[in-house]
Amino acid sequence: MNVLITGGAGYIGSATSYLLIKKKIKSVIIDKLIYKKNNIIPKKSIFFKSNISNTILVKKIIKKYNINSVIHFAAYKDIEESTSKPKKYYKNNYLITKKFIDCCKENGVSNFIFSSTAAVYGNLHKNKKVLENSPLKPISIYGLTKKKIEKYLIRISDKKFKFFSLRYFNVLGADKYLKYGPIESNVNSFSNNLYKSIISKKDFKIFGNNHKTMDGTPVRDFIHVDDLAKIHFETLKYLIKNKKNQICNCGYGKGYSIKQVIETLLKNKDLNFNYSFSKKRPGDISYMVADTKKINKILNWKPRHSDLENMIFSELRWKKKKK
Ligand SMILES: NC(=O)c1ccc[n+]([C@@H]2O[C@H](COP(=O)([O-])OP(=O)(O)OC[C@H]3O[C@@H](n4cnc5c(N)ncnc54)[C@H](O)[C@@H]3O)[C@@H](O)[C@H]2O)c1
């Protein structure tokens, strides 16, 4: 079987491509390589450097490789940047994605797996795990574009075209053999900021100690990229077998406060940095933890890499290697 993977030279797309190749599924990747360096193009994949907006090429690929299933990772993902450059996000993550979905449907693709995000929920102001049917009130353009694509998929899906939307929570970790891991170093993510503090021995800034959480710092649900890759493989099998639309949260259903994570790491003598608090940023989400009953049940999936320290250290090793 051949599967078309958009954004397969990125972090989660490459992890998933490696897994599919291991499972004897051919990965045909289309990616425009937004990062200047460190793109990961899995060996044994078929690679096309292009924007997914090139529907002439997409159509040719679908025909040539007899593509029936697509996993769509390609998008911009920096939530903060989406606020300062809304048009850039609206164009790529909504308009181009919509055009790409139409092209897939028109050319006979039956199964479409979509990378969505916990950012579709927005700030729920409750210390409760979030369910798939919770209200969707994104507070960023990034979250809004993902919500709009989910709505679009619901609208256009039919007997022949089914979708599975996966709402990722905080993705962490890298391959144990360091074949893949997060690429970008400028995105304001938890792990990028942590790495910068470790390298520069400057304080790690926790944004806010007055959130309404157990210790006042934000609470997050982290998921290892290898568990997420496995979810995509199971999702593919599910769609092929059940031909049914689904939307599922992807996390472990366990919340860690940022302070808790940092203090756990600081027990390790090799890490030498401090932390301090800075002001809560407007729109910062206090508590975001997935209710994972649905995905556990539908895919019969269980986490295998949920040890938080391992998750973080695998990523730190990857970042060190890239340096
Ligand atoms: N990393 C996370 O924590 C996280 C969390 C929630 C959701 N997501 C979503 O998961 C998906 C993958 O994220 P990632 O962390 O692997 O991102 P990434 O930035 O590492 O990879 C994305 C890839 O998509 C490509 N791309 C972007 N727009 C394209 C276009 N128009 N045509 C062709 N290629 C294009 C880029 O070149 C890049 O290689 C994204 O849709 C993102 O929104 C990620």
mmCIF file of C-alpha atoms and ligand atoms in Angstrom:
data_model
loop_
_atom_site.group_PDB
_atom_site.id
_atom_site.type_symbol
_atom_site.label_atom_id
_atom_site.label_comp_id
_atom_site.label_asym_id
_atom_site.label_seq_id
_atom_site.Cartn_x
_atom_site.Cartn_y
_atom_site.Cartn_z
ATOM 1 C CA MET A 1 0.000 0.000 0.000
ATOM 2 C CA ASN A 2 1.158 3.573 -0.759
ATOM 3 C CA VAL A 3 0.198 6.499 1.482
ATOM 4 C CA LEU A 4 0.608 10.180 0.618
ATOM 5 C CA ILE A 5 2.123 12.139 3.500
ATOM 6 C CA THR A 6 2.167 15.927 3.384
ATOM 7 C CA GLY A 7 4.704 17.620 5.654
ATOM 8 C CA GLY A 8 6.560 14.315 5.894
ATOM 9 C CA ALA A 9 9.923 16.082 6.165
ATOM 10 C CA GLY A 10 8.795 17.733 9.426
ATOM 11 C CA TYR A 11 8.785 16.492 13.015
ATOM 12 C CA ILE A 12 5.660 14.346 13.366
ATOM 13 C CA GLY A 13 5.367 13.570 9.637
ATOM 14 C CA SER A 14 8.853 12.076 9.463
ATOM 15 C CA ALA A 15 8.294 10.033 12.653
ATOM 16 C CA THR A 16 5.102 8.639 11.117
ATOM 17 C CA SER A 17 6.766 7.989 7.745
ATOM 18 C CA TYR A 18 9.550 6.018 9.420
ATOM 19 C CA LEU A 19 6.968 3.906 11.223
ATOM 20 C CA LEU A 20 4.897 3.266 8.086
ATOM 21 C CA ILE A 21 8.019 2.227 6.172
ATOM 22 C CA LYS A 22 8.805 -0.199 9.004
ATOM 23 C CA LYS A 23 5.258 -1.594 8.598
ATOM 24 C CA LYS A 24 5.956 -2.087 4.844
ATOM 25 C CA ILE A 25 3.739 0.808 3.788
ATOM 26 C CA LYS A 26 5.299 3.029 1.140
ATOM 27 C CA SER A 27 5.432 6.714 2.134
ATOM 28 C CA VAL A 28 5.110 9.187 -0.689
ATOM 29 C CA ILE A 29 6.043 12.547 0.814
ATOM 30 C CA ILE A 30 5.241 16.026 -0.422
ATOM 31 C CA ASP A 31 6.833 18.856 1.533
ATOM 32 C CA LYS A 32 7.955 22.350 0.592
ATOM 33 C CA LEU A 33 10.784 22.308 3.168
ATOM 34 C CA ILE A 34 10.115 25.489 5.101
ATOM 35 C CA TYR A 35 13.151 25.019 7.325
ATOM 36 C CA LYS A 36 16.514 25.950 5.883
ATOM 37 C CA LYS A 37 18.251 23.022 7.499
ATOM 38 C CA ASN A 38 17.603 19.834 9.420
ATOM 39 C CA ASN A 39 14.699 18.619 7.296
ATOM 40 C CA ILE A 40 14.253 14.917 7.748
ATOM 41 C CA ILE A 41 13.471 12.971 4.605
ATOM 42 C CA PRO A 42 13.171 9.344 5.614
ATOM 43 C CA LYS A 43 15.295 7.024 3.527
ATOM 44 C CA LYS A 44 13.130 4.636 1.498
ATOM 45 C CA SER A 45 10.375 7.224 1.091
ATOM 46 C CA ILE A 46 9.529 8.782 -2.256
ATOM 47 C CA PHE A 47 9.992 12.518 -1.938
ATOM 48 C CA PHE A 48 8.585 15.516 -3.836
ATOM 49 C CA LYS A 49 9.691 19.008 -2.897
ATOM 50 C CA SER A 50 6.591 21.093 -3.527
ATOM 51 C CA ASN A 51 3.841 23.156 -2.022
ATOM 52 C CA ILE A 52 0.632 21.135 -1.596
ATOM 53 C CA SER A 53 -1.084 23.951 -3.479
ATOM 54 C CA ASN A 54 0.400 22.482 -6.679
ATOM 55 C CA THR A 55 -2.696 20.439 -7.445
ATOM 56 C CA ILE A 56 -1.406 19.381 -10.882
ATOM 57 C CA LEU A 57 1.466 17.599 -9.167
ATOM 58 C CA VAL A 58 -0.764 16.266 -6.357
ATOM 59 C CA LYS A 59 -3.122 14.795 -8.939
ATOM 60 C CA LYS A 60 -0.225 13.153 -10.805
ATOM 61 C CA ILE A 61 1.113 11.647 -7.564
ATOM 62 C CA ILE A 62 -2.309 10.272 -6.593
ATOM 63 C CA LYS A 63 -2.683 8.582 -9.990
ATOM 64 C CA LYS A 64 0.899 7.363 -10.361
ATOM 65 C CA TYR A 65 1.130 5.828 -6.884
ATOM 66 C CA ASN A 66 -2.481 4.724 -6.683
ATOM 67 C CA ILE A 67 -3.061 6.718 -3.487
ATOM 68 C CA ASN A 68 -6.167 5.889 -1.498
ATOM 69 C CA SER A 69 -5.088 7.283 1.877
ATOM 70 C CA VAL A 70 -3.551 10.631 2.820
ATOM 71 C CA ILE A 71 -2.036 11.815 6.091
ATOM 72 C CA HIS A 72 -1.978 15.583 6.093
ATOM 73 C CA PHE A 73 0.634 17.131 8.412
ATOM 74 C CA ALA A 74 1.701 20.117 6.285
ATOM 75 C CA ALA A 75 0.923 23.372 8.094
ATOM 76 C CA TYR A 76 2.519 26.254 9.951
ATOM 77 C CA LYS A 77 2.384 25.626 13.690
ATOM 78 C CA ASP A 78 3.625 28.618 15.663
ATOM 79 C CA ILE A 79 0.640 29.834 17.682
ATOM 80 C CA GLU A 80 2.296 33.152 18.607
ATOM 81 C CA GLU A 81 3.313 33.842 15.022
ATOM 82 C CA SER A 82 -0.247 33.169 13.875
ATOM 83 C CA THR A 83 -1.335 36.142 15.965
ATOM 84 C CA SER A 84 1.196 38.515 14.391
ATOM 85 C CA LYS A 85 0.872 37.076 10.850
ATOM 86 C CA PRO A 86 -2.766 35.961 10.595
ATOM 87 C CA LYS A 87 -2.886 36.077 6.777
ATOM 88 C CA LYS A 88 0.063 33.720 6.440
ATOM 89 C CA TYR A 89 -1.724 31.149 8.616
ATOM 90 C CA TYR A 90 -5.144 31.642 7.076
ATOM 91 C CA LYS A 91 -3.696 31.107 3.600
ATOM 92 C CA ASN A 92 -1.575 28.038 4.289
ATOM 93 C CA ASN A 93 -3.508 26.256 7.025
ATOM 94 C CA TYR A 94 -6.982 27.011 5.702
ATOM 95 C CA LEU A 95 -7.211 28.103 2.043
ATOM 96 C CA ILE A 96 -4.414 25.920 0.639
ATOM 97 C CA THR A 97 -5.380 22.988 2.843
ATOM 98 C CA LYS A 98 -8.988 23.224 1.654
ATOM 99 C CA LYS A 99 -7.878 23.241 -1.982
ATOM 100 C CA PHE A 100 -5.641 20.251 -1.300
ATOM 101 C CA ILE A 101 -8.509 18.329 0.347
ATOM 102 C CA ASP A 102 -10.738 19.027 -2.669
ATOM 103 C CA CYS A 103 -8.024 17.726 -4.980
ATOM 104 C CA CYS A 104 -7.694 14.522 -2.917
ATOM 105 C CA LYS A 105 -11.447 13.945 -2.912
ATOM 106 C CA GLU A 106 -11.881 14.663 -6.628
ATOM 107 C CA ASN A 107 -9.110 12.218 -7.463
ATOM 108 C CA GLY A 108 -10.497 9.256 -5.575
ATOM 109 C CA VAL A 109 -8.792 9.410 -2.166
ATOM 110 C CA SER A 110 -11.033 7.633 0.383
ATOM 111 C CA ASN A 111 -9.228 8.095 3.697
ATOM 112 C CA PHE A 112 -7.985 11.432 4.988
ATOM 113 C CA ILE A 113 -6.143 11.819 8.303
ATOM 114 C CA PHE A 114 -5.839 15.376 9.568
ATOM 115 C CA SER A 115 -3.390 16.897 12.096
ATOM 116 C CA SER A 116 -5.571 18.978 14.381
ATOM 117 C CA THR A 117 -4.682 20.416 17.764
ATOM 118 C CA ALA A 118 -5.796 21.039 21.337
ATOM 119 C CA ALA A 119 -5.689 24.732 20.354
ATOM 120 C CA VAL A 120 -9.187 24.279 18.846
ATOM 121 C CA TYR A 121 -10.625 24.271 22.392
ATOM 122 C CA GLY A 122 -9.226 27.612 23.534
ATOM 123 C CA ASN A 123 -9.230 28.565 27.188
ATOM 124 C CA LEU A 124 -11.839 26.532 29.001
ATOM 125 C CA HIS A 125 -11.252 28.106 32.436
ATOM 126 C CA LYS A 126 -11.830 24.800 34.165
ATOM 127 C CA ASN A 127 -9.411 22.302 35.639
ATOM 128 C CA LYS A 128 -11.180 19.500 33.848
ATOM 129 C CA LYS A 129 -10.012 17.120 31.155
ATOM 130 C CA VAL A 130 -11.283 18.179 27.797
ATOM 131 C CA LEU A 131 -13.629 15.963 25.803
ATOM 132 C CA GLU A 132 -13.944 15.895 22.018
ATOM 133 C CA ASN A 133 -17.443 17.374 22.240
ATOM 134 C CA SER A 134 -16.371 20.288 24.466
ATOM 135 C CA PRO A 135 -17.102 23.691 22.912
ATOM 136 C CA LEU A 136 -14.543 24.845 20.350
ATOM 137 C CA LYS A 137 -13.468 28.409 21.106
ATOM 138 C CA PRO A 138 -9.952 28.835 19.701
ATOM 139 C CA ILE A 139 -8.177 31.972 20.803
ATOM 140 C CA SER A 140 -5.503 31.954 18.090
ATOM 141 C CA ILE A 141 -5.726 32.142 14.306
ATOM 142 C CA TYR A 142 -3.778 28.880 14.286
ATOM 143 C CA GLY A 143 -6.493 27.117 16.320
ATOM 144 C CA LEU A 144 -9.209 28.740 14.266
ATOM 145 C CA THR A 145 -7.797 27.459 10.948
ATOM 146 C CA LYS A 146 -7.681 23.915 12.333
ATOM 147 C CA LYS A 147 -11.250 24.192 13.589
ATOM 148 C CA LYS A 148 -12.394 25.452 10.182
ATOM 149 C CA ILE A 149 -10.740 22.545 8.387
ATOM 150 C CA GLU A 150 -12.428 20.057 10.733
ATOM 151 C CA LYS A 151 -15.771 21.697 9.919
ATOM 152 C CA TYR A 152 -14.968 21.554 6.222
ATOM 153 C CA LEU A 153 -14.114 17.850 6.438
ATOM 154 C CA ILE A 154 -17.407 17.169 8.224
ATOM 155 C CA ARG A 155 -19.259 19.074 5.481
ATOM 156 C CA ILE A 156 -17.683 17.419 2.438
ATOM 157 C CA SER A 157 -17.209 13.867 3.683
ATOM 158 C CA ASP A 158 -19.509 11.301 2.117
ATOM 159 C CA LYS A 159 -19.774 7.573 1.482
ATOM 160 C CA LYS A 160 -16.546 7.551 -0.490
ATOM 161 C CA PHE A 161 -14.506 10.111 1.437
ATOM 162 C CA LYS A 162 -13.948 9.639 5.174
ATOM 163 C CA PHE A 163 -11.706 11.525 7.578
ATOM 164 C CA PHE A 164 -10.099 11.089 10.978
ATOM 165 C CA SER A 165 -9.069 14.250 12.787
ATOM 166 C CA LEU A 166 -6.433 13.893 15.506
ATOM 167 C CA ARG A 167 -6.239 16.687 18.053
ATOM 168 C CA TYR A 168 -2.665 16.565 19.342
ATOM 169 C CA PHE A 169 -1.845 17.920 22.786
ATOM 170 C CA ASN A 170 1.816 18.825 23.568
ATOM 171 C CA VAL A 171 4.077 16.711 21.416
ATOM 172 C CA LEU A 172 7.532 15.970 22.850
ATOM 173 C CA GLY A 173 10.460 13.619 22.370
ATOM 174 C CA ALA A 174 12.703 12.305 19.647
ATOM 175 C CA ASP A 175 13.714 8.976 18.167
ATOM 176 C CA LYS A 176 15.999 6.950 20.427
ATOM 177 C CA TYR A 177 18.428 6.494 17.501
ATOM 178 C CA LEU A 178 18.127 10.237 16.796
ATOM 179 C CA LYS A 179 16.772 9.779 13.265
ATOM 180 C CA TYR A 180 14.018 12.347 13.865
ATOM 181 C CA GLY A 181 12.919 14.989 16.329
ATOM 182 C CA PRO A 182 11.614 18.565 16.317
ATOM 183 C CA ILE A 183 13.231 20.706 13.626
ATOM 184 C CA GLU A 184 12.490 24.339 14.323
ATOM 185 C CA SER A 185 14.447 26.086 17.035
ATOM 186 C CA ASN A 186 12.802 29.486 16.924
ATOM 187 C CA VAL A 187 9.269 28.477 17.807
ATOM 188 C CA ASN A 188 8.420 29.508 21.363
ATOM 189 C CA SER A 189 7.801 25.968 22.557
ATOM 190 C CA PHE A 190 8.337 24.568 26.032
ATOM 191 C CA SER A 191 11.229 22.338 24.906
ATOM 192 C CA ASN A 192 12.957 25.032 22.813
ATOM 193 C CA ASN A 193 12.861 27.456 25.735
ATOM 194 C CA LEU A 194 14.053 24.764 28.119
ATOM 195 C CA TYR A 195 16.976 23.887 25.861
ATOM 196 C CA LYS A 196 17.974 27.542 25.539
ATOM 197 C CA SER A 197 18.032 27.891 29.353
ATOM 198 C CA ILE A 198 20.150 24.773 29.743
ATOM 199 C CA ILE A 199 22.670 25.886 27.112
ATOM 200 C CA SER A 200 22.892 29.514 28.198
ATOM 201 C CA LYS A 201 22.472 28.782 31.935
ATOM 202 C CA LYS A 202 19.846 31.512 32.011
ATOM 203 C CA ASP A 203 16.627 31.164 33.986
ATOM 204 C CA PHE A 204 13.803 29.197 32.457
ATOM 205 C CA LYS A 205 10.823 31.547 32.528
ATOM 206 C CA ILE A 206 7.500 30.128 33.642
ATOM 207 C CA PHE A 207 4.727 32.356 32.377
ATOM 208 C CA GLY A 208 2.572 33.019 35.419
ATOM 209 C CA ASN A 209 2.393 31.596 38.935
ATOM 210 C CA ASN A 210 -1.181 32.731 39.462
ATOM 211 C CA HIS A 211 -3.030 30.355 37.165
ATOM 212 C CA LYS A 212 -5.898 28.559 38.868
ATOM 213 C CA THR A 213 -4.029 25.255 38.947
ATOM 214 C CA MET A 214 -2.515 23.086 41.698
ATOM 215 C CA ASP A 215 0.696 25.154 42.014
ATOM 216 C CA GLY A 216 -0.280 28.243 40.033
ATOM 217 C CA THR A 217 1.695 27.288 36.902
ATOM 218 C CA PRO A 218 0.128 26.068 33.632
ATOM 219 C CA VAL A 219 -0.745 22.390 33.327
ATOM 220 C CA ARG A 220 -0.152 20.429 30.121
ATOM 221 C CA ASP A 221 -0.599 16.936 28.708
ATOM 222 C CA PHE A 222 2.566 15.768 26.915
ATOM 223 C CA ILE A 223 2.652 12.965 24.346
ATOM 224 C CA HIS A 224 5.746 11.287 22.895
ATOM 225 C CA VAL A 225 6.108 11.575 19.131
ATOM 226 C CA ASP A 226 6.542 7.786 18.796
ATOM 227 C CA ASP A 227 3.179 7.151 20.471
ATOM 228 C CA LEU A 228 1.649 9.737 18.172
ATOM 229 C CA ALA A 229 3.170 8.071 15.088
ATOM 230 C CA LYS A 230 1.635 4.773 16.233
ATOM 231 C CA ILE A 231 -1.744 6.494 16.582
ATOM 232 C CA HIS A 232 -1.528 7.504 12.896
ATOM 233 C CA PHE A 233 -0.799 3.917 11.882
ATOM 234 C CA GLU A 234 -3.787 2.653 13.921
ATOM 235 C CA THR A 235 -5.967 5.448 12.525
ATOM 236 C CA LEU A 236 -5.113 4.402 8.989
ATOM 237 C CA LYS A 237 -6.093 0.794 9.733
ATOM 238 C CA TYR A 238 -9.299 2.030 11.393
ATOM 239 C CA LEU A 239 -10.391 4.139 8.418
ATOM 240 C CA ILE A 240 -9.664 1.388 5.912
ATOM 241 C CA LYS A 241 -11.648 -1.126 7.974
ATOM 242 C CA ASN A 242 -14.508 0.935 9.422
ATOM 243 C CA LYS A 243 -14.985 3.713 6.863
ATOM 244 C CA LYS A 244 -16.265 6.091 9.524
ATOM 245 C CA ASN A 245 -15.430 9.714 10.375
ATOM 246 C CA GLN A 246 -13.864 10.328 13.779
ATOM 247 C CA ILE A 247 -12.342 13.140 15.820
ATOM 248 C CA CYS A 248 -10.098 12.174 18.742
ATOM 249 C CA ASN A 249 -7.878 13.797 21.335
ATOM 250 C CA CYS A 250 -4.268 12.594 21.368
ATOM 251 C CA GLY A 251 -2.602 12.862 24.743
ATOM 252 C CA TYR A 252 -2.016 10.661 27.780
ATOM 253 C CA GLY A 253 -4.786 12.178 29.873
ATOM 254 C CA LYS A 254 -2.229 13.117 32.527
ATOM 255 C CA GLY A 255 -1.499 16.730 33.420
ATOM 256 C CA TYR A 256 1.877 18.005 34.597
ATOM 257 C CA SER A 257 2.365 21.536 35.832
ATOM 258 C CA ILE A 258 5.319 23.304 34.247
ATOM 259 C CA LYS A 259 6.852 23.833 37.692
ATOM 260 C CA GLN A 260 6.489 20.122 38.425
ATOM 261 C CA VAL A 261 8.265 19.251 35.164
ATOM 262 C CA ILE A 262 11.123 21.664 35.823
ATOM 263 C CA GLU A 263 11.601 20.473 39.403
ATOM 264 C CA THR A 264 11.685 16.857 38.241
ATOM 265 C CA LEU A 265 14.380 17.746 35.720
ATOM 266 C CA LEU A 266 16.402 19.699 38.262
ATOM 267 C CA LYS A 267 16.809 16.533 40.343
ATOM 268 C CA ASN A 268 19.198 15.492 37.597
ATOM 269 C CA LYS A 269 22.658 16.739 38.618
ATOM 270 C CA ASP A 270 23.808 17.166 34.984
ATOM 271 C CA LEU A 271 21.280 19.896 34.398
ATOM 272 C CA ASN A 272 22.354 23.199 35.742
ATOM 273 C CA PHE A 273 19.804 25.972 35.349
ATOM 274 C CA ASN A 274 17.310 27.904 37.398
ATOM 275 C CA TYR A 275 13.762 28.931 36.862
ATOM 276 C CA SER A 276 11.844 32.081 37.640
ATOM 277 C CA PHE A 277 8.407 33.447 36.955
ATOM 278 C CA SER A 278 7.375 36.075 34.501
ATOM 279 C CA LYS A 279 3.941 37.514 33.905
ATOM 280 C CA LYS A 280 1.127 35.413 32.522
ATOM 281 C CA ARG A 281 0.742 36.319 28.827
ATOM 282 C CA PRO A 282 -2.625 37.412 27.466
ATOM 283 C CA GLY A 283 -4.465 34.367 26.164
ATOM 284 C CA ASP A 284 -2.221 31.866 28.000
ATOM 285 C CA ILE A 285 -4.112 28.674 28.700
ATOM 286 C CA SER A 286 -4.015 27.509 32.314
ATOM 287 C CA TYR A 287 -5.038 23.886 32.055
ATOM 288 C CA MET A 288 -5.108 21.685 28.951
ATOM 289 C CA VAL A 289 -5.360 17.962 29.528
ATOM 290 C CA ALA A 290 -7.019 15.468 27.193
ATOM 291 C CA ASP A 291 -9.773 13.086 28.052
ATOM 292 C CA THR A 292 -8.439 10.081 26.135
ATOM 293 C CA LYS A 293 -11.204 7.528 26.646
ATOM 294 C CA LYS A 294 -12.370 7.850 23.060
ATOM 295 C CA ILE A 295 -9.032 7.187 21.373
ATOM 296 C CA ASN A 296 -8.189 4.395 23.814
ATOM 297 C CA LYS A 297 -11.458 2.688 22.951
ATOM 298 C CA ILE A 298 -11.754 3.301 19.211
ATOM 299 C CA LEU A 299 -8.178 2.393 18.355
ATOM 300 C CA ASN A 300 -7.539 0.095 21.283
ATOM 301 C CA TRP A 301 -4.403 2.190 21.771
ATOM 302 C CA LYS A 302 -2.197 2.340 24.841
ATOM 303 C CA PRO A 303 0.764 4.670 25.439
ATOM 304 C CA ARG A 304 4.216 3.088 25.420
ATOM 305 C CA HIS A 305 6.528 6.077 25.918
ATOM 306 C CA SER A 306 4.797 8.094 28.619
ATOM 307 C CA ASP A 307 7.739 8.503 31.010
ATOM 308 C CA LEU A 308 8.098 12.281 31.123
ATOM 309 C CA GLU A 309 11.831 12.381 31.907
ATOM 310 C CA ASN A 310 12.630 10.009 29.042
ATOM 311 C CA MET A 311 10.488 12.101 26.752
ATOM 312 C CA ILE A 312 12.341 15.288 27.626
ATOM 313 C CA PHE A 313 15.817 13.770 27.664
ATOM 314 C CA SER A 314 15.345 12.132 24.262
ATOM 315 C CA GLU A 315 14.514 15.558 22.884
ATOM 316 C CA LEU A 316 17.459 17.234 24.617
ATOM 317 C CA ARG A 317 19.803 14.598 23.119
ATOM 318 C CA TRP A 318 18.337 15.317 19.688
ATOM 319 C CA LYS A 319 18.804 19.058 20.088
ATOM 320 C CA LYS A 320 22.406 18.555 21.196
ATOM 321 C CA LYS A 321 23.098 16.398 18.141
ATOM 322 C CA LYS A 322 21.657 19.052 15.824
ATOM 323 C CA LYS A 323 23.917 21.717 17.346
HETATM 324 N N1 LIG B 1 4.323 19.770 17.106
HETATM 325 C C1 LIG B 1 3.252 19.934 17.875
HETATM 326 O O1 LIG B 1 3.357 20.027 19.110
HETATM 327 C C2 LIG B 1 1.855 19.989 17.265
HETATM 328 C C3 LIG B 1 0.753 20.088 18.134
HETATM 329 C C4 LIG B 1 -0.520 20.124 17.578
HETATM 330 C C5 LIG B 1 -0.686 20.031 16.199
HETATM 331 N N2 LIG B 1 0.406 19.953 15.385
HETATM 332 C C6 LIG B 1 0.177 19.869 13.927
HETATM 333 O O2 LIG B 1 0.858 18.727 13.433
HETATM 334 C C7 LIG B 1 1.333 18.948 12.109
HETATM 335 C C8 LIG B 1 2.794 18.598 12.021
HETATM 336 O O3 LIG B 1 3.503 19.356 12.981
HETATM 337 P P1 LIG B 1 5.083 19.256 13.120
HETATM 338 O O4 LIG B 1 5.416 19.559 14.542
HETATM 339 O O5 LIG B 1 5.590 18.006 12.509
HETATM 340 O O6 LIG B 1 5.508 20.524 12.216
HETATM 341 P P2 LIG B 1 6.821 20.786 11.365
HETATM 342 O O7 LIG B 1 6.883 22.260 11.199
HETATM 343 O O8 LIG B 1 8.010 20.077 11.936
HETATM 344 O O9 LIG B 1 6.487 20.106 9.958
HETATM 345 C C9 LIG B 1 5.548 20.632 9.064
HETATM 346 C C10 LIG B 1 6.051 20.387 7.657
HETATM 347 O O10 LIG B 1 5.055 20.832 6.746
HETATM 348 C C11 LIG B 1 5.685 21.455 5.648
HETATM 349 N N3 LIG B 1 4.710 22.403 5.031
HETATM 350 C C12 LIG B 1 4.051 23.425 5.618
HETATM 351 N N4 LIG B 1 3.203 24.011 4.748
HETATM 352 C C13 LIG B 1 3.346 23.326 3.570
HETATM 353 C C14 LIG B 1 2.739 23.431 2.298
HETATM 354 N N5 LIG B 1 1.824 24.355 2.020
HETATM 355 N N6 LIG B 1 3.107 22.552 1.325
HETATM 356 C C15 LIG B 1 4.039 21.591 1.571
HETATM 357 N N7 LIG B 1 4.656 21.450 2.759
HETATM 358 C C16 LIG B 1 4.305 22.306 3.758
HETATM 359 C C17 LIG B 1 6.926 22.122 6.218
HETATM 360 O O11 LIG B 1 7.930 22.309 5.233
HETATM 361 C C18 LIG B 1 7.343 21.148 7.326
HETATM 362 O O12 LIG B 1 8.344 20.247 6.880
HETATM 363 C C19 LIG B 1 0.992 20.391 11.785
HETATM 364 O O13 LIG B 1 -0.209 20.402 11.038
HETATM 365 C C20 LIG B 1 0.760 21.037 13.138
HETATM 366 O O14 LIG B 1 -0.142 22.095 13.080
HETATM 367 C C21 LIG B 1 1.671 19.923 15.884
#
